[in-house]
Short mmCIF file of C-alpha atoms in Angstrom, two decimals:
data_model
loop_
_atom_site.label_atom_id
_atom_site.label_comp_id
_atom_site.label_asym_id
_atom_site.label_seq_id
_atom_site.Cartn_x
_atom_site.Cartn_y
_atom_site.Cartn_z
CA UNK A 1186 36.02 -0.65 64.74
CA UNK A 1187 37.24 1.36 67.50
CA UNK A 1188 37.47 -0.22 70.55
CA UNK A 1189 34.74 0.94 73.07
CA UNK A 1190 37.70 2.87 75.52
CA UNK A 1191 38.21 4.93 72.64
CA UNK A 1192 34.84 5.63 71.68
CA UNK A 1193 33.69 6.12 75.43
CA UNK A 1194 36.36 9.22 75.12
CA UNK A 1195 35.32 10.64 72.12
CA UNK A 1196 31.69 10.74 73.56
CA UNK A 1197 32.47 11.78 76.65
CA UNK A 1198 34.01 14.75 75.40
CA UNK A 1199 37.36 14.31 76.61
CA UNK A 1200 39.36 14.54 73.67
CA UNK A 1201 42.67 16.61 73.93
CA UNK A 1202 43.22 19.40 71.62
CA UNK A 1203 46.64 19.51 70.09
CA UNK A 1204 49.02 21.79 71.65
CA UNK A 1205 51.31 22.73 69.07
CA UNK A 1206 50.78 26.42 68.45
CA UNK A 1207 50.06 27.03 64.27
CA UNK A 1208 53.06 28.91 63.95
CA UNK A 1209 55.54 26.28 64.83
CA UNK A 1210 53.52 24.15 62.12
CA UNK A 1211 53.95 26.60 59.78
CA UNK A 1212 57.55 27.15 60.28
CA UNK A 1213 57.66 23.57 59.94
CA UNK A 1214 55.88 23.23 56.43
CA UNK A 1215 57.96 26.12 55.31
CA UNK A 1216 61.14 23.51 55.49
CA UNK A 1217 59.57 20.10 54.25
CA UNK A 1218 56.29 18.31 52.89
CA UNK A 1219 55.67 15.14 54.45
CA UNK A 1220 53.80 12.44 52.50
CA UNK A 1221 54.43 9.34 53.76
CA UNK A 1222 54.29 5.64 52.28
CA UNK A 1223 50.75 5.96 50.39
CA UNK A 1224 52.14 7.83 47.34
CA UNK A 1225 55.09 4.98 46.45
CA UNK A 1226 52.37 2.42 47.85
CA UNK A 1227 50.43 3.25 44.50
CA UNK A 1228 53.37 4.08 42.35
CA UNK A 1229 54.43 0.07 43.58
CA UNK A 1230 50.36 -1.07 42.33
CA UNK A 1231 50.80 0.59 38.59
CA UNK A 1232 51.53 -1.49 35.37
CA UNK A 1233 55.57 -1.19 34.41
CA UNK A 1234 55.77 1.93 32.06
CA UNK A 1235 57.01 5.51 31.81
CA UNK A 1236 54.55 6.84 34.15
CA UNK A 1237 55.50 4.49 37.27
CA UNK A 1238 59.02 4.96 36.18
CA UNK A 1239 58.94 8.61 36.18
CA UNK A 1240 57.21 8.46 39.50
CA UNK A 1241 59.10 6.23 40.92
CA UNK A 1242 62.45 8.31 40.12
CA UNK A 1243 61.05 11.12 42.06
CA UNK A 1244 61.18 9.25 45.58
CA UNK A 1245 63.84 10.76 46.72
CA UNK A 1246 62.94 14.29 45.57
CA UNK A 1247 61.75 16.39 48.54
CA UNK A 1248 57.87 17.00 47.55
CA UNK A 1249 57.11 21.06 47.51
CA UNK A 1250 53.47 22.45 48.36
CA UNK A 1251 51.37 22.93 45.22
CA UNK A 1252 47.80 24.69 44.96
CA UNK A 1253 47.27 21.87 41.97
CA UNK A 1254 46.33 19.43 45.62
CA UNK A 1255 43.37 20.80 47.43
CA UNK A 1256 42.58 19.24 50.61
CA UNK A 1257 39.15 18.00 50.38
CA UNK A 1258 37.53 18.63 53.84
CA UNK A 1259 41.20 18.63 55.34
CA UNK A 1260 42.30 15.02 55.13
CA UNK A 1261 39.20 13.05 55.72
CA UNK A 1262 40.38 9.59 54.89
CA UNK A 1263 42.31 9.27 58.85
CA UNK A 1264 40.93 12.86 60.54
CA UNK A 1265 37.50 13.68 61.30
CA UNK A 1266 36.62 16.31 58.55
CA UNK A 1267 36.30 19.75 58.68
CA UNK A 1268 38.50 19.83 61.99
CA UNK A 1269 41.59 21.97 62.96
CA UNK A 1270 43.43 19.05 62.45
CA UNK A 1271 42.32 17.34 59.28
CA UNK A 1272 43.09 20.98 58.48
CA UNK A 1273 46.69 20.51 59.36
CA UNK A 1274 47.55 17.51 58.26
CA UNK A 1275 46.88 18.59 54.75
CA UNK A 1276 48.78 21.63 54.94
CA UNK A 1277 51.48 19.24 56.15
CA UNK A 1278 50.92 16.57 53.10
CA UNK A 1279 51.33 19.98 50.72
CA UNK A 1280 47.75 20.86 50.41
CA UNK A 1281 48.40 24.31 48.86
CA UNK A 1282 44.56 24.86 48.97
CA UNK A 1283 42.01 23.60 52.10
CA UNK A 1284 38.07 23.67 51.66
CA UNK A 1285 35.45 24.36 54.56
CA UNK A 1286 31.86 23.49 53.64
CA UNK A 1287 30.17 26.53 55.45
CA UNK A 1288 26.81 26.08 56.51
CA UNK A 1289 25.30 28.12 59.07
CA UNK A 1290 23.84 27.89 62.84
CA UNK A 1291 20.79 28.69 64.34
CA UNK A 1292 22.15 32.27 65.03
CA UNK A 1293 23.77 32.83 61.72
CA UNK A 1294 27.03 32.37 62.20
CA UNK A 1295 28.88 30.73 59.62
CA UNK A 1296 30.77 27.15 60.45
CA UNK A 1297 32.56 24.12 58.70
CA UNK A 1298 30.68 21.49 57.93
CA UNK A 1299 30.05 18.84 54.67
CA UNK A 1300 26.25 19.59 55.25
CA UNK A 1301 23.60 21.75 57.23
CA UNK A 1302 22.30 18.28 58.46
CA UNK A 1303 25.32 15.81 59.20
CA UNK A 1304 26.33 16.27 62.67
CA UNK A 1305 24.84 13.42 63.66
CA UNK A 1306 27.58 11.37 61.69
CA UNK A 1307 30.19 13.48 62.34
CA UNK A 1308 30.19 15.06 65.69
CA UNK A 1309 29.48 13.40 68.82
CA UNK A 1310 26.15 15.48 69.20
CA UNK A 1311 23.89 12.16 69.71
CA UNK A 1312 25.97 11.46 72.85
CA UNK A 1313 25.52 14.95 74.28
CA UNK A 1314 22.42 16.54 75.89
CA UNK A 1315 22.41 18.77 72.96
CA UNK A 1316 20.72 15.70 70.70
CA UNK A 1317 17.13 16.62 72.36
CA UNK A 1318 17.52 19.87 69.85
CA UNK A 1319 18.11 17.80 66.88
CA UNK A 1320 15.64 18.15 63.91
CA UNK A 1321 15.04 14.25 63.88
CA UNK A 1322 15.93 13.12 67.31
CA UNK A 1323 17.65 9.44 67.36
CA UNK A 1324 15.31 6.66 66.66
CA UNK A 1325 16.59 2.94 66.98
CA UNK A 1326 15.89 0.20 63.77
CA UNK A 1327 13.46 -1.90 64.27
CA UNK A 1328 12.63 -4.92 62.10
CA UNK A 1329 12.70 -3.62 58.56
CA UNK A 1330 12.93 0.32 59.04
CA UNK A 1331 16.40 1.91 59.62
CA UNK A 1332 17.34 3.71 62.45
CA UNK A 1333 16.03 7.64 61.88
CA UNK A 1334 18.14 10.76 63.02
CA UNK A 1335 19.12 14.39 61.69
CA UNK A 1336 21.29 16.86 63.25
CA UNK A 1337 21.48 19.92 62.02
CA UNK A 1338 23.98 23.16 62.33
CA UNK A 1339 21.20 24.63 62.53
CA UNK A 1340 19.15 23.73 65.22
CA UNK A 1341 22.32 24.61 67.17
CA UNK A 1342 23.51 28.13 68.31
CA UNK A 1343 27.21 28.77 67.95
CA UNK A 1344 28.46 28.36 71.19
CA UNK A 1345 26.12 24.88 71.10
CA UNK A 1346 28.23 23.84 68.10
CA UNK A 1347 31.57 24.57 69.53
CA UNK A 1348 31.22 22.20 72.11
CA UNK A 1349 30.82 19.33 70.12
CA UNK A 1350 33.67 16.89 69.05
CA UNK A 1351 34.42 15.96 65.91
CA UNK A 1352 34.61 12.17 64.52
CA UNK A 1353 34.89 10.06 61.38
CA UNK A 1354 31.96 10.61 59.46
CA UNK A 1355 29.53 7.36 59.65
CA UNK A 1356 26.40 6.06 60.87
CA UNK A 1357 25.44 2.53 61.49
CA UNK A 1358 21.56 2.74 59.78
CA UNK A 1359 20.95 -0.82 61.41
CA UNK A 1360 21.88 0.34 65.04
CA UNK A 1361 19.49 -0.25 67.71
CA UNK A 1362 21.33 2.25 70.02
CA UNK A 1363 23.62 5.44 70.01
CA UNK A 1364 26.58 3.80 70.84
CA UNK A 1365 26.32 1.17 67.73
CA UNK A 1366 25.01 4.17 65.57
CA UNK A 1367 27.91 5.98 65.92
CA UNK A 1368 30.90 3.37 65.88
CA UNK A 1369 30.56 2.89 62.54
CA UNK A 1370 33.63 4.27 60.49
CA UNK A 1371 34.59 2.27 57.63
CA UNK A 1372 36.88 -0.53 57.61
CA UNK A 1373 39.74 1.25 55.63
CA UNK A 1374 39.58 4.48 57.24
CA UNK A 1375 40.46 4.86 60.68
CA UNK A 1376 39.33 6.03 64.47
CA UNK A 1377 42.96 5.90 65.19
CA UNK A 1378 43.09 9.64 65.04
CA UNK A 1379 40.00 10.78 66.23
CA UNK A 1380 40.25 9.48 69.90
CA UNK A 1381 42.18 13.07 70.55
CA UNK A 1382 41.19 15.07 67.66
CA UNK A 1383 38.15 16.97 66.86
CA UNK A 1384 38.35 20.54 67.37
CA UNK A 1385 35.21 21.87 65.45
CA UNK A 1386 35.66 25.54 63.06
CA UNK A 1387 34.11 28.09 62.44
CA UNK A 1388 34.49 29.75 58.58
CA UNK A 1389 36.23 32.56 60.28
CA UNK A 1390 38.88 30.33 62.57
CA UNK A 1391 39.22 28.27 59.51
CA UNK A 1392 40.43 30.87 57.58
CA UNK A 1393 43.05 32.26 60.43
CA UNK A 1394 44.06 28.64 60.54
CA UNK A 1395 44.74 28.12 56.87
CA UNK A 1396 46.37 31.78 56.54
CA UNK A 1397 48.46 30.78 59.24
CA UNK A 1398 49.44 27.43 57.59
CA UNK A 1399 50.52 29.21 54.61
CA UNK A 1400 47.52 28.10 52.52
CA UNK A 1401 44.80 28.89 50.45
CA UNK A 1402 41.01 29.02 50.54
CA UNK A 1403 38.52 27.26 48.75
CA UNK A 1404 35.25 27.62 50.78
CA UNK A 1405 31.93 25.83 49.44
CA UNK A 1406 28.51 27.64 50.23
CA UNK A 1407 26.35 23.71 51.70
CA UNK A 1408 22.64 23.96 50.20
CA UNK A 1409 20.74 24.56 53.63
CA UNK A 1410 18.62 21.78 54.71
CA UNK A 1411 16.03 24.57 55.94
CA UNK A 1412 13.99 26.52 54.03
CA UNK A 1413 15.21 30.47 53.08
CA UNK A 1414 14.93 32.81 53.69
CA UNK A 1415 15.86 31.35 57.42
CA UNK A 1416 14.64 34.09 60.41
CA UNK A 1417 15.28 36.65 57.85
CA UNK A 1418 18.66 35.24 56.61
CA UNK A 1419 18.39 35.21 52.81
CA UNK A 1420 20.44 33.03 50.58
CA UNK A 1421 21.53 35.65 49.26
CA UNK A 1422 22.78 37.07 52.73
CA UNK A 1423 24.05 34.06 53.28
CA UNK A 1424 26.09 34.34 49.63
CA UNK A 1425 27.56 37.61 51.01
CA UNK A 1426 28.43 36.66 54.27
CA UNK A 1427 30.47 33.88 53.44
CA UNK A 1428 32.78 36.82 51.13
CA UNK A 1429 32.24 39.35 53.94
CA UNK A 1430 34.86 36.55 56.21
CA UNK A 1431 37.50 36.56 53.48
CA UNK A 1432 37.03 40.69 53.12
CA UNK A 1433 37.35 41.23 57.24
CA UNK A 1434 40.33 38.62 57.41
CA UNK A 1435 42.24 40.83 54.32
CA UNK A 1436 42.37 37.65 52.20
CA UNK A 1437 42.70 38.85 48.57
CA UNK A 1438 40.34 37.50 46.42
CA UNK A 1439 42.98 35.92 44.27
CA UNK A 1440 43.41 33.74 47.11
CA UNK A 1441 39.90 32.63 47.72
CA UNK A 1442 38.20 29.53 45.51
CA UNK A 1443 34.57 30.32 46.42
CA UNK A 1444 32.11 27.05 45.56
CA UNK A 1445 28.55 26.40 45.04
CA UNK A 1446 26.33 23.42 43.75
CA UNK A 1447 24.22 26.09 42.82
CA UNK A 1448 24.50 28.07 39.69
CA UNK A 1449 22.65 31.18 41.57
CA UNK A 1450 25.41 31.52 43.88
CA UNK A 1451 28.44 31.80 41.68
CA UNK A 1452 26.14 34.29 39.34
CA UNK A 1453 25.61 36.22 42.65
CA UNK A 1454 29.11 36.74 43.39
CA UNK A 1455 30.38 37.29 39.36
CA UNK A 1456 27.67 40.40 40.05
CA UNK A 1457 27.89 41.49 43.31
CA UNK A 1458 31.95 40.65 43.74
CA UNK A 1459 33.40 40.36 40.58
CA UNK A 1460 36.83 39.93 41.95
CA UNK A 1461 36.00 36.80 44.20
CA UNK A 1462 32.90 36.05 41.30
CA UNK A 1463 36.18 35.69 38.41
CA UNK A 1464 37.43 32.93 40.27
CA UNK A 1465 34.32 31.22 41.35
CA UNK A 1466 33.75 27.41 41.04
CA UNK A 1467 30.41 25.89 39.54
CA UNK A 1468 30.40 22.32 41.00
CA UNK A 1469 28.10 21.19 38.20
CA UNK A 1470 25.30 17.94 40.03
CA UNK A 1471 24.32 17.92 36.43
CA UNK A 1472 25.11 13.92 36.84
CA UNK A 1473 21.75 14.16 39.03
CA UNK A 1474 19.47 14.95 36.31
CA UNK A 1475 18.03 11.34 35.00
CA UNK A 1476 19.34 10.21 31.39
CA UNK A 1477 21.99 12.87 31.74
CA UNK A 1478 25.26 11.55 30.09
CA UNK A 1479 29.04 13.30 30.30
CA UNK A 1480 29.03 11.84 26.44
CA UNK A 1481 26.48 13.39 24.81
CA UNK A 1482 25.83 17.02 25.28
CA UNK A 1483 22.48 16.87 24.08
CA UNK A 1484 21.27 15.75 27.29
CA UNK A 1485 23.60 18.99 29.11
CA UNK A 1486 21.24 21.39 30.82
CA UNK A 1487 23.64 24.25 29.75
CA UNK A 1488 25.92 24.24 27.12
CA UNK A 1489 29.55 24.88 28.30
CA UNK A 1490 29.26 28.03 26.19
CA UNK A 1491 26.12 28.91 27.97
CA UNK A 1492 28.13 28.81 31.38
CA UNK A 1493 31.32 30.91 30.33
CA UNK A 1494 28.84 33.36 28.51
CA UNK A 1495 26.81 33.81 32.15
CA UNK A 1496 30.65 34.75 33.76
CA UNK A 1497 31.67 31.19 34.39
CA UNK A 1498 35.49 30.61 34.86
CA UNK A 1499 35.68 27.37 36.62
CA UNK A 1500 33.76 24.28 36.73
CA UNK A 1501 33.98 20.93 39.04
CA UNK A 1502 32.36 18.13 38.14
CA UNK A 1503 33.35 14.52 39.82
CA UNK A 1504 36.43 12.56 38.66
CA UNK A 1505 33.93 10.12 36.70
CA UNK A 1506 32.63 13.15 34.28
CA UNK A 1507 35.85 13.69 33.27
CA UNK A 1508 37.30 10.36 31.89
CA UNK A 1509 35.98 7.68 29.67
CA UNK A 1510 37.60 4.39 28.44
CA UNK A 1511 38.85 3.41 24.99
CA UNK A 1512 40.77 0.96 23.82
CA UNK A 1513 41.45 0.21 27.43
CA UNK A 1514 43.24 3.35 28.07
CA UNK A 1515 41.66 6.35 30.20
CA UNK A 1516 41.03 9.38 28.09
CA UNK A 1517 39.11 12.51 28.74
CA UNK A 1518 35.29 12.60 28.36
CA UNK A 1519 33.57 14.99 25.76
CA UNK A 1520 32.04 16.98 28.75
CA UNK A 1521 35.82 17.46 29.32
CA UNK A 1522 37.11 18.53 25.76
CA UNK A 1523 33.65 20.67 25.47
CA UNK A 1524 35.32 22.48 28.92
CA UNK A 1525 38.23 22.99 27.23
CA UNK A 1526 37.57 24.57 24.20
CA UNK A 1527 35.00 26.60 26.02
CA UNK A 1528 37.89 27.95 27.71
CA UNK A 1529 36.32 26.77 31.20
CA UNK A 1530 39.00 25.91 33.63
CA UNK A 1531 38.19 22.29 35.47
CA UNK A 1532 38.56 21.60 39.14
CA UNK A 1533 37.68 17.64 39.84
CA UNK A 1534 36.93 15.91 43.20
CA UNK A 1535 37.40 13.62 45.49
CA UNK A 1536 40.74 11.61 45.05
CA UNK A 1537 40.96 8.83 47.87
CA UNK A 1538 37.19 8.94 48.45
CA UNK A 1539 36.32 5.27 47.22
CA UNK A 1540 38.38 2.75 49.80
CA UNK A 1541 40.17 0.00 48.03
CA UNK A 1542 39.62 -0.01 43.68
CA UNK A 1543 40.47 -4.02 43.46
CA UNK A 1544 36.24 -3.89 43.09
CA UNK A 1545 35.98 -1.50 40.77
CA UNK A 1546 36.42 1.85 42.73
CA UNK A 1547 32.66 2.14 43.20
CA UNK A 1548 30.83 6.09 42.29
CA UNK A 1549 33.77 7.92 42.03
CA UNK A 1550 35.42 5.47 39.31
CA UNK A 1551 31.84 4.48 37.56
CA UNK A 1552 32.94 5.75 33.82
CA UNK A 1553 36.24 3.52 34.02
CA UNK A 1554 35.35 0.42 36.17
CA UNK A 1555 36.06 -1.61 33.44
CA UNK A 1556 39.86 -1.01 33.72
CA UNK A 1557 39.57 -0.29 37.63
CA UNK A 1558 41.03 -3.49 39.16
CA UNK A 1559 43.43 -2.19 41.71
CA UNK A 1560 44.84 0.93 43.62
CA UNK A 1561 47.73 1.15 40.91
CA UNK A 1562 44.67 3.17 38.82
CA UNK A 1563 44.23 5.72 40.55
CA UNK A 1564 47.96 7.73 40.17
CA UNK A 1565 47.54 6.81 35.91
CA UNK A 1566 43.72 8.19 36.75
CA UNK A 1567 45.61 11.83 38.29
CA UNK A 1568 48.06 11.69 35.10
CA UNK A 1569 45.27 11.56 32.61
CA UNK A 1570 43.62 14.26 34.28
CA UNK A 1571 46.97 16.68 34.67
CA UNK A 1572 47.85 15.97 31.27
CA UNK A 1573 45.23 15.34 29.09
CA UNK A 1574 41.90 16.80 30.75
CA UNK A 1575 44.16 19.55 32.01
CA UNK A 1576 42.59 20.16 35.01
CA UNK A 1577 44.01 23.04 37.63
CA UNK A 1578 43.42 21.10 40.74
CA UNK A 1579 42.22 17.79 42.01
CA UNK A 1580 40.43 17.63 45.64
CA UNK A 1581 41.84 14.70 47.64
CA UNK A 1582 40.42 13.13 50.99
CA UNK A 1583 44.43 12.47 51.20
CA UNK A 1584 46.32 14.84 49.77
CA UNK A 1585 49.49 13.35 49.75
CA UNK A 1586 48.80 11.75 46.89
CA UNK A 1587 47.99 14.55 44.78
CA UNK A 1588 51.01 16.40 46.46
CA UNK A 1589 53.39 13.60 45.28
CA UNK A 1590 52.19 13.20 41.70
CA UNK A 1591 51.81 17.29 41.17
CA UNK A 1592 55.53 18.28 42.48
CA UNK A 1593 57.03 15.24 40.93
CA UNK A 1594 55.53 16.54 37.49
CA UNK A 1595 56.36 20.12 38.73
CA UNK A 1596 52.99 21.01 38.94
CA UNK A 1597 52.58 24.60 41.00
#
């Protein structure tokens, strides 16, 4: 845990924003990619073969920026997501594409967050004055019944949600107070950078940001935890606006990776702006659907045909849908060769989402736990999906990782 001096700060509000102006980081990522230890730290955890020796010949290779590593909410696993500097230090690890999860305030302005409703785990909101306008304000757990809360974007104007710090996303559901609520990040993540970090984006600042770091765009449109049409803002508004920032900004559409969960909103902009629409990502929750299974398409809502027939170019499932086991040895799923032959590309996420995989990797890993005994998986997990699944791009809470594997196998 953090200790409570560094938590006191990041309630308080006293963080310090980063002074380095975006153009000297850019000039820097124009010379070198930096990605640390981690990506050899795997390499080190793999079974002897070709693979780790491949890898392992390419350590003293500089690593190049590659749009095949997509930061996945910046660089979540040590920054506090969605923040101007989880932003950069993705575009530093060669993150050749950054998401922001856009979700909207309580005057309809667009900003970056995960979800409509999280800012109570990952802003400092329930230390402020400004948690008397959450949705759910906090309530302490008590005997058998969790600690309640909900924060929403919201229930915030703009200006309300720029004042707010950001912070490792948690919640402690067992707290009996704010303080314990919030100091709650995960033992193999860190506070370490959010004591001074935490500047909090708007869609539109995100996008300067990320133009200015050389990068590109992948925005995802957050279900909204209200109902819609909200004071007249339709989702379909709401669709539009979120192009409208890209279009005002001059970002060509070949740049931008629009997302949505929901089908209606990638059909919306395949109509309505067929140039941002052809390069559109379904993120397919299919998984939620009870007795669904990545095996046997019978249980598939929509066949893959279905989806490219309706102007579908790209879908994103999680890394599980993707992969199966046999014969001990990871190989891709028939939800994956039905993609394929569909002649859907594949975006997966979230690479370095899951903590430790000595257990098993938990969610993320749930279609090849059987063979998931250690962190040595995950870089012959990223080679199975490059090679065999084929897919264009894997989101990463740390995208060195991806950035290592993907310029080693010169991988644009």
């Amino acid at each position: 845990m953090v200790p409570k001096s560094g938590l006191a700060s990041l309630v308080a509000g006293t963080a310090l924003v980063a002074t380095a102006s975006v153009a000297t980081v850019s000039m820097a990522l124009a010379e070198t990619v930096q990605v640390g230890p981690r990506p050899l730290f795997l390499v080190d955890r793999m079974d002897d073969g070709a693979l780790k020796e491949k890898l392992l010949a390419c350590a003293g290779t500089p690593v190049k920026r590659t749009l095949f590593s997509i930061g996945h909410r910046g660089a979540p696993l040590q920054f506090p997501e969605h923040t101007r500097d989880s932003y950069v230090a993705a575009a530093r690890m060669g993150a050749g594409i950054i998401e922001c999860d856009v979700a909207f305030t309580a005057d309809m302005e667009l900003v970056c967050r995960h979800a409509q409703n999280d800012l109570h785990t990952t802003t400092n909101i329930l230390a402020t004055d400004l948690a008397a306008k959450c949705t759910q304000p906090f309530t302490p757990a008590s005997g058998d019944e969790p600690a309640r809360v909900e924060c929403r974007t919201s229930d915030l104007t703009l200006a309300e949600f720029l004042s707010l710090r950001g912070k490792m996303d948690a919640g402690d559901s067992s707290a009996a107070t704010v303080e314990a609520y919030m100091d709650a990040t995960a033992g193999w993540r860190t506070d370490l950078y959010a004591a001074e970090t935490g500047t909090l984006m708007t869609h539109a600042d995100s996008i300067a940001l990320i133009r200015d770091l050389g990068g590109k765009f992948t925005p995802e449109l957050k279900t909204p935890a209200v109902d819609m049409p909200f004071d007249g803002f339709t989702q379909e508004d709401y669709a539009q606006k979120l192009i409208d920032e890209y279009k005002a900004a001059g970002i060509p559409a070949s740049d931008v990776w629009a997302q949505s969960f929901n089908l209606d909103d990638v059909l919306y902009w395949v109509e309505h702006e067929p140039a941002f629409g052809a390069q559109a990502v379904y993120l397919d929750d299919s998984y939620e659907i009870e007795g669904w299974d990545p095996m046997d398409p019978s249980t598939w809502t929509h066949t893959m045909a279905d989806l490219k027939a309706m102007g579908v170019n790209i879908i994103a499932p999680p890394l599980w849908v993707l992969v199966t086991v046999e014969n001990g040895e990871i190989v891709p799923s028939v939800y994956a060769e039905n993609a394929k032959a569909a002649g859907l590309s594949i975006i997966t996420w979230s690479l370095e989402r899951s903590g430790p995989l000595v257990t098993g990797g938990g969610w993320y890993y749930q279609s090849i736990e059987a063979i998931t005994d250690g962190d040595g998986v995950m870089m012959e997990l990223v080679d199975v999906l490059a090679q065999d699944v084929g897919v264009i791009g894997i989101f990463s809470d740390w995208p060195a990782t991806v950035s290592y594997y993907a310029s080693c196998m010169g991988l644009k």
